[in-house]
PDB file of C-alpha atoms and ligand atoms in Angstrom:
ATOM      1  CA  MET A   1     -14.245  44.688 -10.597  1.00 94.00           C
ATOM      2  CA  ILE A   2     -15.207  43.034 -13.903  1.00 96.00           C
ATOM      3  CA  ILE A   3     -15.229  39.303 -14.537  1.00 97.00           C
ATOM      4  CA  THR A   4     -16.664  37.657 -17.602  1.00 97.00           C
ATOM      5  CA  HIS A   5     -17.008  33.950 -18.312  1.00 96.00           C
ATOM      6  CA  ASP A   6     -16.971  32.796 -21.933  1.00 96.00           C
ATOM      7  CA  LEU A   7     -18.487  36.012 -23.142  1.00 97.00           C
ATOM      8  CA  GLY A   8     -19.325  35.952 -26.811  1.00 96.00           C
ATOM      9  CA  LYS A   9     -21.125  37.910 -29.502  1.00 97.00           C
ATOM     10  CA  THR A  10     -22.065  36.615 -32.953  1.00 96.00           C
ATOM     11  CA  TYR A  11     -23.344  38.631 -35.822  1.00 95.00           C
ATOM     12  CA  GLY A  12     -24.849  36.335 -38.449  1.00 92.00           C
ATOM     13  CA  ASN A  13     -22.457  33.417 -38.351  1.00 91.00           C
ATOM     14  CA  ARG A  14     -19.430  35.550 -37.464  1.00 93.00           C
ATOM     15  CA  ALA A  15     -18.106  35.457 -33.905  1.00 94.00           C
ATOM     16  CA  VAL A  16     -16.987  38.991 -33.235  1.00 96.00           C
ATOM     17  CA  VAL A  17     -16.228  38.259 -29.573  1.00 96.00           C
ATOM     18  CA  ASP A  18     -15.377  34.720 -28.762  1.00 95.00           C
ATOM     19  CA  GLY A  19     -15.054  32.996 -25.310  1.00 95.00           C
ATOM     20  CA  LEU A  20     -13.786  36.065 -23.482  1.00 96.00           C
ATOM     21  CA  ASP A  21     -12.718  35.680 -19.867  1.00 96.00           C
ATOM     22  CA  LEU A  22     -11.990  39.199 -18.737  1.00 96.00           C
ATOM     23  CA  ARG A  23     -10.446  39.907 -15.337  1.00 96.00           C
ATOM     24  CA  VAL A  24     -10.294  43.585 -14.498  1.00 96.00           C
ATOM     25  CA  PRO A  25      -8.960  44.030 -10.982  1.00 95.00           C
ATOM     26  CA  GLU A  26     -10.365  46.718  -8.666  1.00 94.00           C
ATOM     27  CA  GLY A  27      -8.396  49.995  -8.651  1.00 92.00           C
ATOM     28  CA  CYS A  28      -6.414  49.310 -11.837  1.00 93.00           C
ATOM     29  CA  VAL A  29      -6.171  50.977 -15.144  1.00 94.00           C
ATOM     30  CA  TYR A  30      -6.906  48.138 -17.570  1.00 96.00           C
ATOM     31  CA  GLY A  31      -5.636  48.786 -21.037  1.00 95.00           C
ATOM     32  CA  PHE A  32      -7.846  46.958 -23.540  1.00 95.00           C
ATOM     33  CA  LEU A  33      -5.794  46.623 -26.727  1.00 92.00           C
ATOM     34  CA  GLY A  34      -6.229  45.180 -30.151  1.00 89.00           C
ATOM     35  CA  PRO A  35      -6.218  46.098 -33.845  1.00 86.00           C
ATOM     36  CA  ASN A  36      -9.259  47.779 -35.391  1.00 85.00           C
ATOM     37  CA  GLY A  37     -12.141  45.380 -35.673  1.00 88.00           C
ATOM     38  CA  SER A  38     -10.827  42.956 -33.044  1.00 91.00           C
ATOM     39  CA  GLY A  39     -13.952  43.390 -30.887  1.00 95.00           C
ATOM     40  CA  LYS A  40     -13.051  45.922 -28.238  1.00 95.00           C
ATOM     41  CA  SER A  41     -16.083  48.185 -28.747  1.00 95.00           C
ATOM     42  CA  THR A  42     -18.493  45.258 -28.914  1.00 96.00           C
ATOM     43  CA  THR A  43     -17.042  43.895 -25.683  1.00 97.00           C
ATOM     44  CA  MET A  44     -17.368  47.286 -23.872  1.00 97.00           C
ATOM     45  CA  LYS A  45     -20.932  47.713 -25.216  1.00 96.00           C
ATOM     46  CA  MET A  46     -21.827  44.312 -23.792  1.00 96.00           C
ATOM     47  CA  LEU A  47     -20.420  45.386 -20.396  1.00 96.00           C
ATOM     48  CA  LEU A  48     -22.651  48.408 -20.555  1.00 95.00           C
ATOM     49  CA  SER A  49     -25.763  46.467 -21.666  1.00 93.00           C
ATOM     50  CA  LEU A  50     -25.776  48.391 -25.009  1.00 92.00           C
ATOM     51  CA  VAL A  51     -25.310  45.114 -26.893  1.00 94.00           C
ATOM     52  CA  ARG A  52     -26.847  41.850 -25.823  1.00 95.00           C
ATOM     53  CA  PRO A  53     -24.269  38.994 -25.472  1.00 96.00           C
ATOM     54  CA  THR A  54     -24.860  35.827 -27.529  1.00 96.00           C
ATOM     55  CA  SER A  55     -23.249  33.768 -24.772  1.00 96.00           C
ATOM     56  CA  GLY A  56     -21.500  33.983 -21.437  1.00 96.00           C
ATOM     57  CA  GLU A  57     -21.856  35.868 -18.172  1.00 95.00           C
ATOM     58  CA  ILE A  58     -20.777  39.248 -16.876  1.00 96.00           C
ATOM     59  CA  HIS A  59     -20.133  40.018 -13.242  1.00 97.00           C
ATOM     60  CA  ILE A  60     -19.440  43.627 -12.232  1.00 97.00           C
ATOM     61  CA  MET A  61     -18.641  44.631  -8.619  1.00 95.00           C
ATOM     62  CA  GLY A  62     -19.169  41.042  -7.583  1.00 93.00           C
ATOM     63  CA  ARG A  63     -22.743  40.861  -8.942  1.00 94.00           C
ATOM     64  CA  PRO A  64     -24.117  39.245 -12.100  1.00 95.00           C
ATOM     65  CA  MET A  65     -25.279  41.676 -14.753  1.00 94.00           C
ATOM     66  CA  ARG A  66     -28.903  40.776 -15.192  1.00 91.00           C
ATOM     67  CA  ARG A  67     -32.144  42.580 -15.992  1.00 89.00           C
ATOM     68  CA  SER A  68     -32.791  42.843 -12.203  1.00 91.00           C
ATOM     69  CA  THR A  69     -29.388  44.266 -11.314  1.00 93.00           C
ATOM     70  CA  ARG A  70     -28.587  46.222 -14.491  1.00 92.00           C
ATOM     71  CA  ARG A  71     -30.015  49.554 -13.450  1.00 91.00           C
ATOM     72  CA  GLU A  72     -28.210  49.670 -10.155  1.00 92.00           C
ATOM     73  CA  LEU A  73     -24.939  48.453 -11.538  1.00 94.00           C
ATOM     74  CA  LEU A  74     -24.995  50.963 -14.422  1.00 93.00           C
ATOM     75  CA  GLY A  75     -25.543  53.718 -11.853  1.00 92.00           C
ATOM     76  CA  HIS A  76     -21.929  53.072 -10.677  1.00 94.00           C
ATOM     77  CA  ILE A  77     -20.418  53.057 -14.125  1.00 96.00           C
ATOM     78  CA  GLY A  78     -19.353  56.110 -16.147  1.00 93.00           C
ATOM     79  CA  SER A  79     -18.639  55.623 -19.845  1.00 93.00           C
ATOM     80  CA  LEU A  80     -17.467  57.224 -23.045  1.00 91.00           C
ATOM     81  CA  ILE A  81     -18.155  55.039 -26.085  1.00 91.00           C
ATOM     82  CA  GLU A  82     -17.317  56.259 -29.606  1.00 76.00           C
ATOM     83  CA  SER A  83     -17.712  59.978 -30.218  1.00 71.00           C
ATOM     84  CA  PRO A  84     -18.004  62.502 -27.420  1.00 70.00           C
ATOM     85  CA  PRO A  85     -21.603  62.655 -26.285  1.00 79.00           C
ATOM     86  CA  ALA A  86     -22.183  66.428 -25.848  1.00 86.00           C
ATOM     87  CA  TYR A  87     -24.578  68.661 -27.898  1.00 89.00           C
ATOM     88  CA  GLY A  88     -22.597  70.993 -30.185  1.00 91.00           C
ATOM     89  CA  HIS A  89     -25.114  73.883 -30.146  1.00 94.00           C
ATOM     90  CA  LEU A  90     -24.990  74.108 -26.384  1.00 94.00           C
ATOM     91  CA  THR A  91     -22.108  75.331 -24.192  1.00 95.00           C
ATOM     92  CA  GLY A  92     -20.085  73.150 -21.975  1.00 94.00           C
ATOM     93  CA  ARG A  93     -21.930  74.423 -18.995  1.00 95.00           C
ATOM     94  CA  GLU A  94     -25.361  73.720 -20.526  1.00 95.00           C
ATOM     95  CA  ASN A  95     -24.288  70.159 -21.416  1.00 95.00           C
ATOM     96  CA  MET A  96     -23.106  69.601 -17.852  1.00 95.00           C
ATOM     97  CA  ARG A  97     -26.418  70.950 -16.481  1.00 95.00           C
ATOM     98  CA  LEU A  98     -28.324  68.481 -18.674  1.00 94.00           C
ATOM     99  CA  VAL A  99     -26.325  65.569 -17.253  1.00 93.00           C
ATOM    100  CA  GLN A 100     -26.814  66.986 -13.746  1.00 95.00           C
ATOM    101  CA  ARG A 101     -30.534  67.017 -14.103  1.00 94.00           C
ATOM    102  CA  LEU A 102     -30.763  63.652 -15.840  1.00 91.00           C
ATOM    103  CA  LEU A 103     -28.701  61.955 -13.090  1.00 91.00           C
ATOM    104  CA  ASP A 104     -29.865  64.139 -10.253  1.00 93.00           C
ATOM    105  CA  LEU A 105     -26.360  65.190  -9.286  1.00 94.00           C
ATOM    106  CA  THR A 106     -25.238  67.952  -6.869  1.00 95.00           C
ATOM    107  CA  ASP A 107     -23.561  71.145  -7.927  1.00 95.00           C
ATOM    108  CA  ASN A 108     -20.464  69.969  -6.130  1.00 94.00           C
ATOM    109  CA  GLN A 109     -20.244  66.773  -8.210  1.00 94.00           C
ATOM    110  CA  VAL A 110     -20.429  68.724 -11.376  1.00 95.00           C
ATOM    111  CA  THR A 111     -17.885  71.320 -10.301  1.00 94.00           C
ATOM    112  CA  GLN A 112     -15.530  68.634  -9.175  1.00 90.00           C
ATOM    113  CA  ALA A 113     -15.789  66.715 -12.446  1.00 92.00           C
ATOM    114  CA  VAL A 114     -15.160  69.891 -14.472  1.00 93.00           C
ATOM    115  CA  ARG A 115     -12.199  70.748 -12.298  1.00 90.00           C
ATOM    116  CA  THR A 116     -10.737  67.221 -12.780  1.00 88.00           C
ATOM    117  CA  VAL A 117     -10.727  67.541 -16.582  1.00 87.00           C
ATOM    118  CA  ARG A 118      -9.557  71.181 -16.380  1.00 88.00           C
ATOM    119  CA  LEU A 119     -12.396  72.724 -18.372  1.00 88.00           C
ATOM    120  CA  ARG A 120     -13.430  75.446 -15.966  1.00 89.00           C
ATOM    121  CA  ASP A 121     -12.262  78.226 -18.262  1.00 90.00           C
ATOM    122  CA  HIS A 122     -14.053  76.924 -21.313  1.00 91.00           C
ATOM    123  CA  LEU A 123     -17.529  76.250 -19.943  1.00 92.00           C
ATOM    124  CA  GLU A 124     -19.184  79.277 -21.683  1.00 94.00           C
ATOM    125  CA  LYS A 125     -18.008  78.274 -25.107  1.00 94.00           C
ATOM    126  CA  LYS A 126     -20.289  76.324 -27.507  1.00 95.00           C
ATOM    127  CA  VAL A 127     -19.120  72.745 -27.706  1.00 94.00           C
ATOM    128  CA  ARG A 128     -18.953  72.874 -31.558  1.00 93.00           C
ATOM    129  CA  ASP A 129     -16.160  75.404 -31.095  1.00 93.00           C
ATOM    130  CA  TYR A 130     -14.236  73.044 -28.798  1.00 92.00           C
ATOM    131  CA  SER A 131     -11.126  71.205 -30.062  1.00 88.00           C
ATOM    132  CA  LEU A 132     -11.421  67.380 -30.181  1.00 85.00           C
ATOM    133  CA  GLY A 133      -9.349  67.189 -26.991  1.00 85.00           C
ATOM    134  CA  MET A 134     -11.728  69.517 -25.130  1.00 88.00           C
ATOM    135  CA  LYS A 135     -14.719  67.485 -26.335  1.00 90.00           C
ATOM    136  CA  GLN A 136     -13.178  64.326 -25.058  1.00 88.00           C
ATOM    137  CA  ARG A 137     -12.486  66.060 -21.722  1.00 90.00           C
ATOM    138  CA  LEU A 138     -16.090  67.232 -21.526  1.00 93.00           C
ATOM    139  CA  GLY A 139     -17.222  63.670 -22.293  1.00 92.00           C
ATOM    140  CA  LEU A 140     -15.012  62.564 -19.444  1.00 90.00           C
ATOM    141  CA  ALA A 141     -16.419  65.147 -17.133  1.00 92.00           C
ATOM    142  CA  MET A 142     -19.951  63.910 -17.961  1.00 93.00           C
ATOM    143  CA  ALA A 143     -18.888  60.315 -17.178  1.00 92.00           C
ATOM    144  CA  LEU A 144     -17.071  61.315 -14.023  1.00 92.00           C
ATOM    145  CA  ALA A 145     -19.744  63.630 -12.492  1.00 93.00           C
ATOM    146  CA  ARG A 146     -21.759  60.736 -11.098  1.00 92.00           C
ATOM    147  CA  GLU A 147     -18.578  59.633  -9.161  1.00 92.00           C
ATOM    148  CA  PRO A 148     -18.508  56.208 -10.762  1.00 95.00           C
ATOM    149  CA  ARG A 149     -16.693  53.226  -9.215  1.00 96.00           C
ATOM    150  CA  LEU A 150     -15.922  52.042 -12.769  1.00 97.00           C
ATOM    151  CA  LEU A 151     -15.085  54.092 -15.815  1.00 96.00           C
ATOM    152  CA  ILE A 152     -15.297  52.402 -19.289  1.00 96.00           C
ATOM    153  CA  LEU A 153     -13.728  54.404 -22.136  1.00 94.00           C
ATOM    154  CA  ASP A 154     -13.586  53.379 -25.736  1.00 94.00           C
ATOM    155  CA  GLU A 155     -10.534  54.863 -27.575  1.00 90.00           C
ATOM    156  CA  PRO A 156     -10.611  58.225 -25.728  1.00 89.00           C
ATOM    157  CA  THR A 157      -7.177  59.200 -27.323  1.00 86.00           C
ATOM    158  CA  ASN A 158      -8.352  58.511 -30.859  1.00 82.00           C
ATOM    159  CA  GLY A 159      -7.556  61.474 -33.135  1.00 78.00           C
ATOM    160  CA  LEU A 160      -5.863  63.566 -30.379  1.00 82.00           C
ATOM    161  CA  ASP A 161      -2.492  65.209 -30.841  1.00 83.00           C
ATOM    162  CA  PRO A 162       0.364  64.105 -28.501  1.00 85.00           C
ATOM    163  CA  ALA A 163      -0.424  66.912 -26.006  1.00 83.00           C
ATOM    164  CA  GLY A 164      -4.095  65.791 -25.900  1.00 81.00           C
ATOM    165  CA  ILE A 165      -3.121  62.161 -25.498  1.00 87.00           C
ATOM    166  CA  GLU A 166      -0.837  63.115 -22.579  1.00 88.00           C
ATOM    167  CA  GLU A 167      -3.610  65.098 -20.990  1.00 85.00           C
ATOM    168  CA  ILE A 168      -5.997  62.050 -21.154  1.00 87.00           C
ATOM    169  CA  ARG A 169      -3.256  59.799 -19.752  1.00 89.00           C
ATOM    170  CA  ARG A 170      -2.579  62.147 -16.859  1.00 89.00           C
ATOM    171  CA  LEU A 171      -6.330  62.308 -16.179  1.00 88.00           C
ATOM    172  CA  LEU A 172      -6.835  58.526 -16.167  1.00 92.00           C
ATOM    173  CA  THR A 173      -3.947  58.107 -13.692  1.00 91.00           C
ATOM    174  CA  LYS A 174      -5.485  60.701 -11.503  1.00 89.00           C
ATOM    175  CA  VAL A 175      -8.993  59.168 -11.654  1.00 91.00           C
ATOM    176  CA  ALA A 176      -7.496  55.739 -10.774  1.00 93.00           C
ATOM    177  CA  ASP A 177      -5.476  57.261  -7.901  1.00 92.00           C
ATOM    178  CA  ASP A 178      -8.745  58.570  -6.542  1.00 89.00           C
ATOM    179  CA  GLY A 179     -10.098  55.043  -6.403  1.00 92.00           C
ATOM    180  CA  THR A 180     -12.019  54.568  -9.649  1.00 95.00           C
ATOM    181  CA  THR A 181     -11.262  51.491 -11.684  1.00 96.00           C
ATOM    182  CA  VAL A 182     -10.625  52.410 -15.364  1.00 96.00           C
ATOM    183  CA  MET A 183     -10.980  50.231 -18.390  1.00 97.00           C
ATOM    184  CA  VAL A 184      -9.705  51.996 -21.514  1.00 95.00           C
ATOM    185  CA  SER A 185      -9.324  50.724 -25.077  1.00 94.00           C
ATOM    186  CA  SER A 186      -6.941  51.631 -27.778  1.00 89.00           C
ATOM    187  CA  HIS A 187      -5.557  50.106 -31.040  1.00 84.00           C
ATOM    188  CA  LEU A 188      -2.246  51.666 -30.248  1.00 80.00           C
ATOM    189  CA  LEU A 189      -0.211  50.171 -27.429  1.00 77.00           C
ATOM    190  CA  GLY A 190       1.945  53.307 -27.093  1.00 76.00           C
ATOM    191  CA  GLU A 191      -1.066  55.419 -26.207  1.00 75.00           C
ATOM    192  CA  ILE A 192      -1.904  53.609 -23.014  1.00 76.00           C
ATOM    193  CA  ASP A 193       1.082  51.391 -22.286  1.00 74.00           C
ATOM    194  CA  ARG A 194       2.563  53.506 -19.478  1.00 79.00           C
ATOM    195  CA  THR A 195      -0.864  54.407 -17.995  1.00 87.00           C
ATOM    196  CA  ALA A 196      -2.257  50.889 -17.804  1.00 91.00           C
ATOM    197  CA  THR A 197      -1.303  48.631 -14.882  1.00 91.00           C
ATOM    198  CA  VAL A 198      -2.961  45.609 -16.454  1.00 94.00           C
ATOM    199  CA  LEU A 199      -3.205  44.823 -20.188  1.00 93.00           C
ATOM    200  CA  GLY A 200      -5.709  42.719 -22.111  1.00 94.00           C
ATOM    201  CA  ILE A 201      -4.834  42.111 -25.757  1.00 92.00           C
ATOM    202  CA  LEU A 202      -7.579  41.111 -28.105  1.00 93.00           C
ATOM    203  CA  GLY A 203      -7.241  39.653 -31.595  1.00 89.00           C
ATOM    204  CA  ASN A 204     -10.129  38.437 -33.765  1.00 89.00           C
ATOM    205  CA  GLY A 205     -12.442  38.490 -30.749  1.00 93.00           C
ATOM    206  CA  ARG A 206     -10.184  36.354 -28.612  1.00 93.00           C
ATOM    207  CA  MET A 207      -7.902  37.206 -25.653  1.00 93.00           C
ATOM    208  CA  LEU A 208      -4.317  36.820 -26.747  1.00 90.00           C
ATOM    209  CA  PHE A 209      -2.856  37.985 -23.514  1.00 91.00           C
ATOM    210  CA  GLN A 210      -4.049  39.256 -20.158  1.00 94.00           C
ATOM    211  CA  GLY A 211      -1.656  40.354 -17.362  1.00 93.00           C
ATOM    212  CA  THR A 212       0.859  42.982 -16.370  1.00 90.00           C
ATOM    213  CA  ARG A 213       3.481  44.496 -18.659  1.00 82.00           C
ATOM    214  CA  ASP A 214       6.190  42.486 -16.917  1.00 81.00           C
ATOM    215  CA  GLU A 215       4.245  39.267 -17.628  1.00 86.00           C
ATOM    216  CA  LEU A 216       3.904  40.340 -21.308  1.00 82.00           C
ATOM    217  CA  PHE A 217       7.667  40.865 -21.545  1.00 75.00           C
ATOM    218  CA  ALA A 218       8.326  37.570 -19.915  1.00 76.00           C
ATOM    219  CA  ARG A 219       6.376  35.706 -22.540  1.00 73.00           C
ATOM    220  CA  SER A 220       8.230  37.137 -25.454  1.00 73.00           C
ATOM    221  CA  VAL A 221      11.403  35.605 -26.844  1.00 77.00           C
ATOM    222  CA  PRO A 222      13.725  38.316 -28.277  1.00 82.00           C
ATOM    223  CA  ASP A 223      15.370  37.614 -31.546  1.00 85.00           C
ATOM    224  CA  VAL A 224      18.834  35.971 -31.581  1.00 90.00           C
ATOM    225  CA  LEU A 225      21.515  37.896 -33.582  1.00 92.00           C
ATOM    226  CA  VAL A 226      24.490  35.936 -34.951  1.00 92.00           C
ATOM    227  CA  ASP A 227      27.515  37.839 -36.220  1.00 93.00           C
ATOM    228  CA  THR A 228      29.447  35.795 -38.789  1.00 91.00           C
ATOM    229  CA  SER A 229      31.805  36.221 -41.732  1.00 88.00           C
ATOM    230  CA  GLU A 230      29.447  34.184 -43.875  1.00 90.00           C
ATOM    231  CA  PRO A 231      25.986  35.680 -43.142  1.00 90.00           C
ATOM    232  CA  GLN A 232      24.439  34.494 -46.537  1.00 89.00           C
ATOM    233  CA  ARG A 233      25.406  30.876 -45.999  1.00 91.00           C
ATOM    234  CA  ALA A 234      24.434  30.995 -42.326  1.00 90.00           C
ATOM    235  CA  ALA A 235      21.002  32.462 -43.217  1.00 89.00           C
ATOM    236  CA  ALA A 236      20.454  29.761 -45.895  1.00 89.00           C
ATOM    237  CA  LEU A 237      21.367  26.992 -43.473  1.00 88.00           C
ATOM    238  CA  THR A 238      19.113  28.173 -40.666  1.00 86.00           C
ATOM    239  CA  ALA A 239      16.194  29.239 -42.814  1.00 82.00           C
ATOM    240  CA  ARG A 240      15.136  25.596 -43.146  1.00 72.00           C
ATOM    241  CA  TRP A 241      14.123  25.477 -39.441  1.00 69.00           C
ATOM    242  CA  HIS A 242      13.709  29.033 -38.237  1.00 67.00           C
ATOM    243  CA  THR A 243      12.566  32.448 -39.449  1.00 69.00           C
ATOM    244  CA  SER A 244      15.844  34.024 -40.291  1.00 72.00           C
ATOM    245  CA  ARG A 245      16.803  37.104 -42.274  1.00 76.00           C
ATOM    246  CA  LEU A 246      19.922  39.136 -43.011  1.00 77.00           C
ATOM    247  CA  ASP A 247      20.535  42.327 -41.095  1.00 75.00           C
ATOM    248  CA  GLY A 248      23.723  43.585 -42.776  1.00 78.00           C
ATOM    249  CA  ALA A 249      26.444  41.131 -41.740  1.00 79.00           C
ATOM    250  CA  THR A 250      24.280  39.701 -39.023  1.00 88.00           C
ATOM    251  CA  VAL A 251      21.715  36.869 -39.186  1.00 91.00           C
ATOM    252  CA  ARG A 252      18.604  37.583 -37.156  1.00 89.00           C
ATOM    253  CA  LEU A 253      16.635  34.539 -35.956  1.00 89.00           C
ATOM    254  CA  SER A 254      13.162  34.770 -34.426  1.00 82.00           C
ATOM    255  CA  GLY A 255      11.344  32.535 -31.965  1.00 78.00           C
ATOM    256  CA  LEU A 256      14.413  30.602 -30.686  1.00 84.00           C
ATOM    257  CA  ASP A 257      14.431  29.496 -27.067  1.00 85.00           C
ATOM    258  CA  ASP A 258      17.804  28.714 -25.377  1.00 88.00           C
ATOM    259  CA  LYS A 259      17.877  25.090 -26.552  1.00 90.00           C
ATOM    260  CA  ALA A 260      17.100  26.022 -30.174  1.00 89.00           C
ATOM    261  CA  THR A 261      19.832  28.739 -30.065  1.00 91.00           C
ATOM    262  CA  ALA A 262      22.363  26.130 -28.891  1.00 93.00           C
ATOM    263  CA  GLY A 263      21.234  23.918 -31.755  1.00 92.00           C
ATOM    264  CA  VAL A 264      21.731  26.673 -34.318  1.00 91.00           C
ATOM    265  CA  VAL A 265      25.188  27.525 -33.021  1.00 93.00           C
ATOM    266  CA  SER A 266      26.263  23.843 -33.085  1.00 93.00           C
ATOM    267  CA  LEU A 267      24.899  23.549 -36.684  1.00 92.00           C
ATOM    268  CA  LEU A 268      26.851  26.555 -37.889  1.00 92.00           C
ATOM    269  CA  VAL A 269      30.091  25.336 -36.136  1.00 93.00           C
ATOM    270  CA  HIS A 270      29.565  21.964 -37.717  1.00 94.00           C
ATOM    271  CA  GLU A 271      29.321  23.600 -41.099  1.00 92.00           C
ATOM    272  CA  ASP A 272      32.621  25.429 -40.415  1.00 93.00           C
ATOM    273  CA  ILE A 273      31.000  28.892 -40.317  1.00 92.00           C
ATOM    274  CA  GLU A 274      33.031  31.294 -38.284  1.00 92.00           C
ATOM    275  CA  ILE A 275      30.884  32.875 -35.515  1.00 93.00           C
ATOM    276  CA  HIS A 276      31.965  36.201 -34.072  1.00 92.00           C
ATOM    277  CA  GLY A 277      29.112  36.710 -31.656  1.00 93.00           C
ATOM    278  CA  VAL A 278      25.753  35.506 -30.562  1.00 94.00           C
ATOM    279  CA  ARG A 279      23.378  37.707 -28.583  1.00 92.00           C
ATOM    280  CA  ARG A 280      19.693  38.530 -27.834  1.00 89.00           C
ATOM    281  CA  ASP A 281      18.162  41.651 -29.281  1.00 84.00           C
ATOM    282  CA  SER A 282      16.586  44.187 -26.925  1.00 74.00           C
ATOM    283  CA  GLN A 283      12.827  44.496 -27.330  1.00 71.00           C
ATOM    284  CA  SER A 284      10.325  47.277 -26.719  1.00 71.00           C
ATOM    285  CA  LEU A 285       6.852  46.451 -25.478  1.00 71.00           C
ATOM    286  CA  GLU A 286       5.629  47.614 -28.970  1.00 73.00           C
ATOM    287  CA  ASP A 287       7.697  44.773 -30.516  1.00 74.00           C
ATOM    288  CA  VAL A 288       6.143  42.239 -28.149  1.00 75.00           C
ATOM    289  CA  PHE A 289       2.639  43.581 -28.995  1.00 76.00           C
ATOM    290  CA  MET A 290       3.341  43.409 -32.716  1.00 74.00           C
ATOM    291  CA  ASP A 291       4.771  39.902 -32.410  1.00 72.00           C
ATOM    292  CA  LEU A 292       1.766  38.782 -30.520  1.00 74.00           C
ATOM    293  CA  THR A 293      -0.846  40.183 -32.884  1.00 74.00           C
ATOM    294  CA  GLU A 294       1.071  39.339 -36.076  1.00 69.00           C
ATOM    295  CA  GLU A 295       1.742  35.770 -34.914  1.00 58.00           C
ATOM    296  CA  ARG A 296      -2.009  35.150 -34.940  1.00 51.00           C
ATOM    297  CA  GLY A 297      -2.241  36.475 -38.504  1.00 46.00           C
ATOM    298  CA  LEU A 298      -4.123  39.685 -37.705  1.00 44.00           C
TER     299      LEU A 298
HETATM  300  N1  LIG B 301     -24.027  45.583 -35.313  1.00 70.39           N
HETATM  301  C1  LIG B 301     -23.122  44.892 -36.011  1.00 70.39           C
HETATM  302  N2  LIG B 301     -23.461  44.101 -36.952  1.00 70.39           N
HETATM  303  C2  LIG B 301     -22.599  43.332 -37.635  1.00 70.39           C
HETATM  304  N3  LIG B 301     -21.255  43.389 -37.397  1.00 70.39           N
HETATM  305  C3  LIG B 301     -20.789  44.218 -36.484  1.00 70.39           C
HETATM  306  C4  LIG B 301     -21.690  44.986 -35.717  1.00 70.39           C
HETATM  307  N4  LIG B 301     -21.003  45.735 -34.796  1.00 70.39           N
HETATM  308  C5  LIG B 301     -19.684  45.379 -35.001  1.00 70.39           C
HETATM  309  N5  LIG B 301     -19.535  44.495 -36.008  1.00 70.39           N
HETATM  310  C6  LIG B 301     -18.320  43.902 -36.510  1.00 70.39           C
HETATM  311  O1  LIG B 301     -17.622  43.326 -35.453  1.00 70.39           O
HETATM  312  C7  LIG B 301     -16.233  43.460 -35.535  1.00 70.39           C
HETATM  313  C8  LIG B 301     -15.616  43.995 -34.252  1.00 70.39           C
HETATM  314  O2  LIG B 301     -16.076  45.338 -34.173  1.00 70.39           O
HETATM  315  P1  LIG B 301     -15.678  46.332 -32.943  1.00 70.39           P
HETATM  316  O3  LIG B 301     -16.190  47.627 -33.266  1.00 70.39           O
HETATM  317  O4  LIG B 301     -16.124  45.622 -31.673  1.00 70.39           O
HETATM  318  O5  LIG B 301     -14.058  46.201 -33.004  1.00 70.39           O
HETATM  319  P2  LIG B 301     -13.012  47.180 -32.331  1.00 70.39           P
HETATM  320  O6  LIG B 301     -11.978  46.311 -31.883  1.00 70.39           O
HETATM  321  O7  LIG B 301     -13.692  48.065 -31.286  1.00 70.39           O
HETATM  322  O8  LIG B 301     -12.524  48.022 -33.488  1.00 70.39           O
HETATM  323  P3  LIG B 301     -12.511  49.564 -33.773  1.00 70.39           P
HETATM  324  O9  LIG B 301     -11.321  50.053 -33.043  1.00 70.39           O
HETATM  325  O10 LIG B 301     -12.346  49.638 -35.253  1.00 70.39           O
HETATM  326  O11 LIG B 301     -13.813  50.087 -33.283  1.00 70.39           O
HETATM  327  C9  LIG B 301     -16.006  44.262 -36.822  1.00 70.39           C
HETATM  328  O12 LIG B 301     -15.599  43.497 -37.923  1.00 70.39           O
HETATM  329  C10 LIG B 301     -17.335  44.943 -37.055  1.00 70.39           C
HETATM  330  O13 LIG B 301     -17.574  45.109 -38.403  1.00 70.39           O
END
């Protein structure tokens, strides 16, 4: 649905987005993750022609994004970038009517969008009296009303309470089930992890990882835990080659593959250190994400 080649944006002499090759498959929920300032918003704005790329190419729905194709392509894309777009002094219904006129939509399209985000009972209220979650849902209804093939959402869960976050997650899954491809950004893995079928992780404007959750897990090497009667000495001996730290009576070693683990065990045995157990720690996806982003010094 979205393919970019070497997409880049430079402000001054700073590359904010650098050599990005995005692959967003049709029909997926693509979770676009990265710490604050990593370039997610800038990338999404380039996809929407709100920011001009410094380099690279964008293909959406199999067609290059150019001046000649932009209007038509954008007609198939719904988006929510930064704060919710509605006017506070108007009611939800009045805001939806504005969008309807602007995009020449049918009554049915508007009704359906409002039903999807479950705002039917709040349409007569002024938007300034909406909660943040309701404002986000109205923004989503505005993006959905045109029945887009692609939905691009920048941090839609930002600032929401757990119930609001759950509501957005549920909505995105439903929208994707109905056939719309969704690209959604967040700086918190936990907020979109279970909703996203494909993940793209950005750090300092570069793609650190792109693939499924299983593929992300497969790339990670869980810590090795060594139980021993002499943890201090074992940690000191292994610290020379590996990141090791004491965890009570256990030495925790990071980044060891199977061969390196065998090397460490053999070293400790050679030094007459009694080993009671060696095992791999279990990891959450959050750990993997943190490892990946911290590794690159973000
Ligand atoms: N118009 C601009 N001029 C100069 N620098 C900019 C401009 N827009 C963004 N930046 C810088 O580019 C970097 C990436 O910003 P961007 O908003 O794309 O990141 P982000 O990953 O979306 O982060 P956040 O979650 O904080 O929005 C930031 O350091 C930001 O200060």
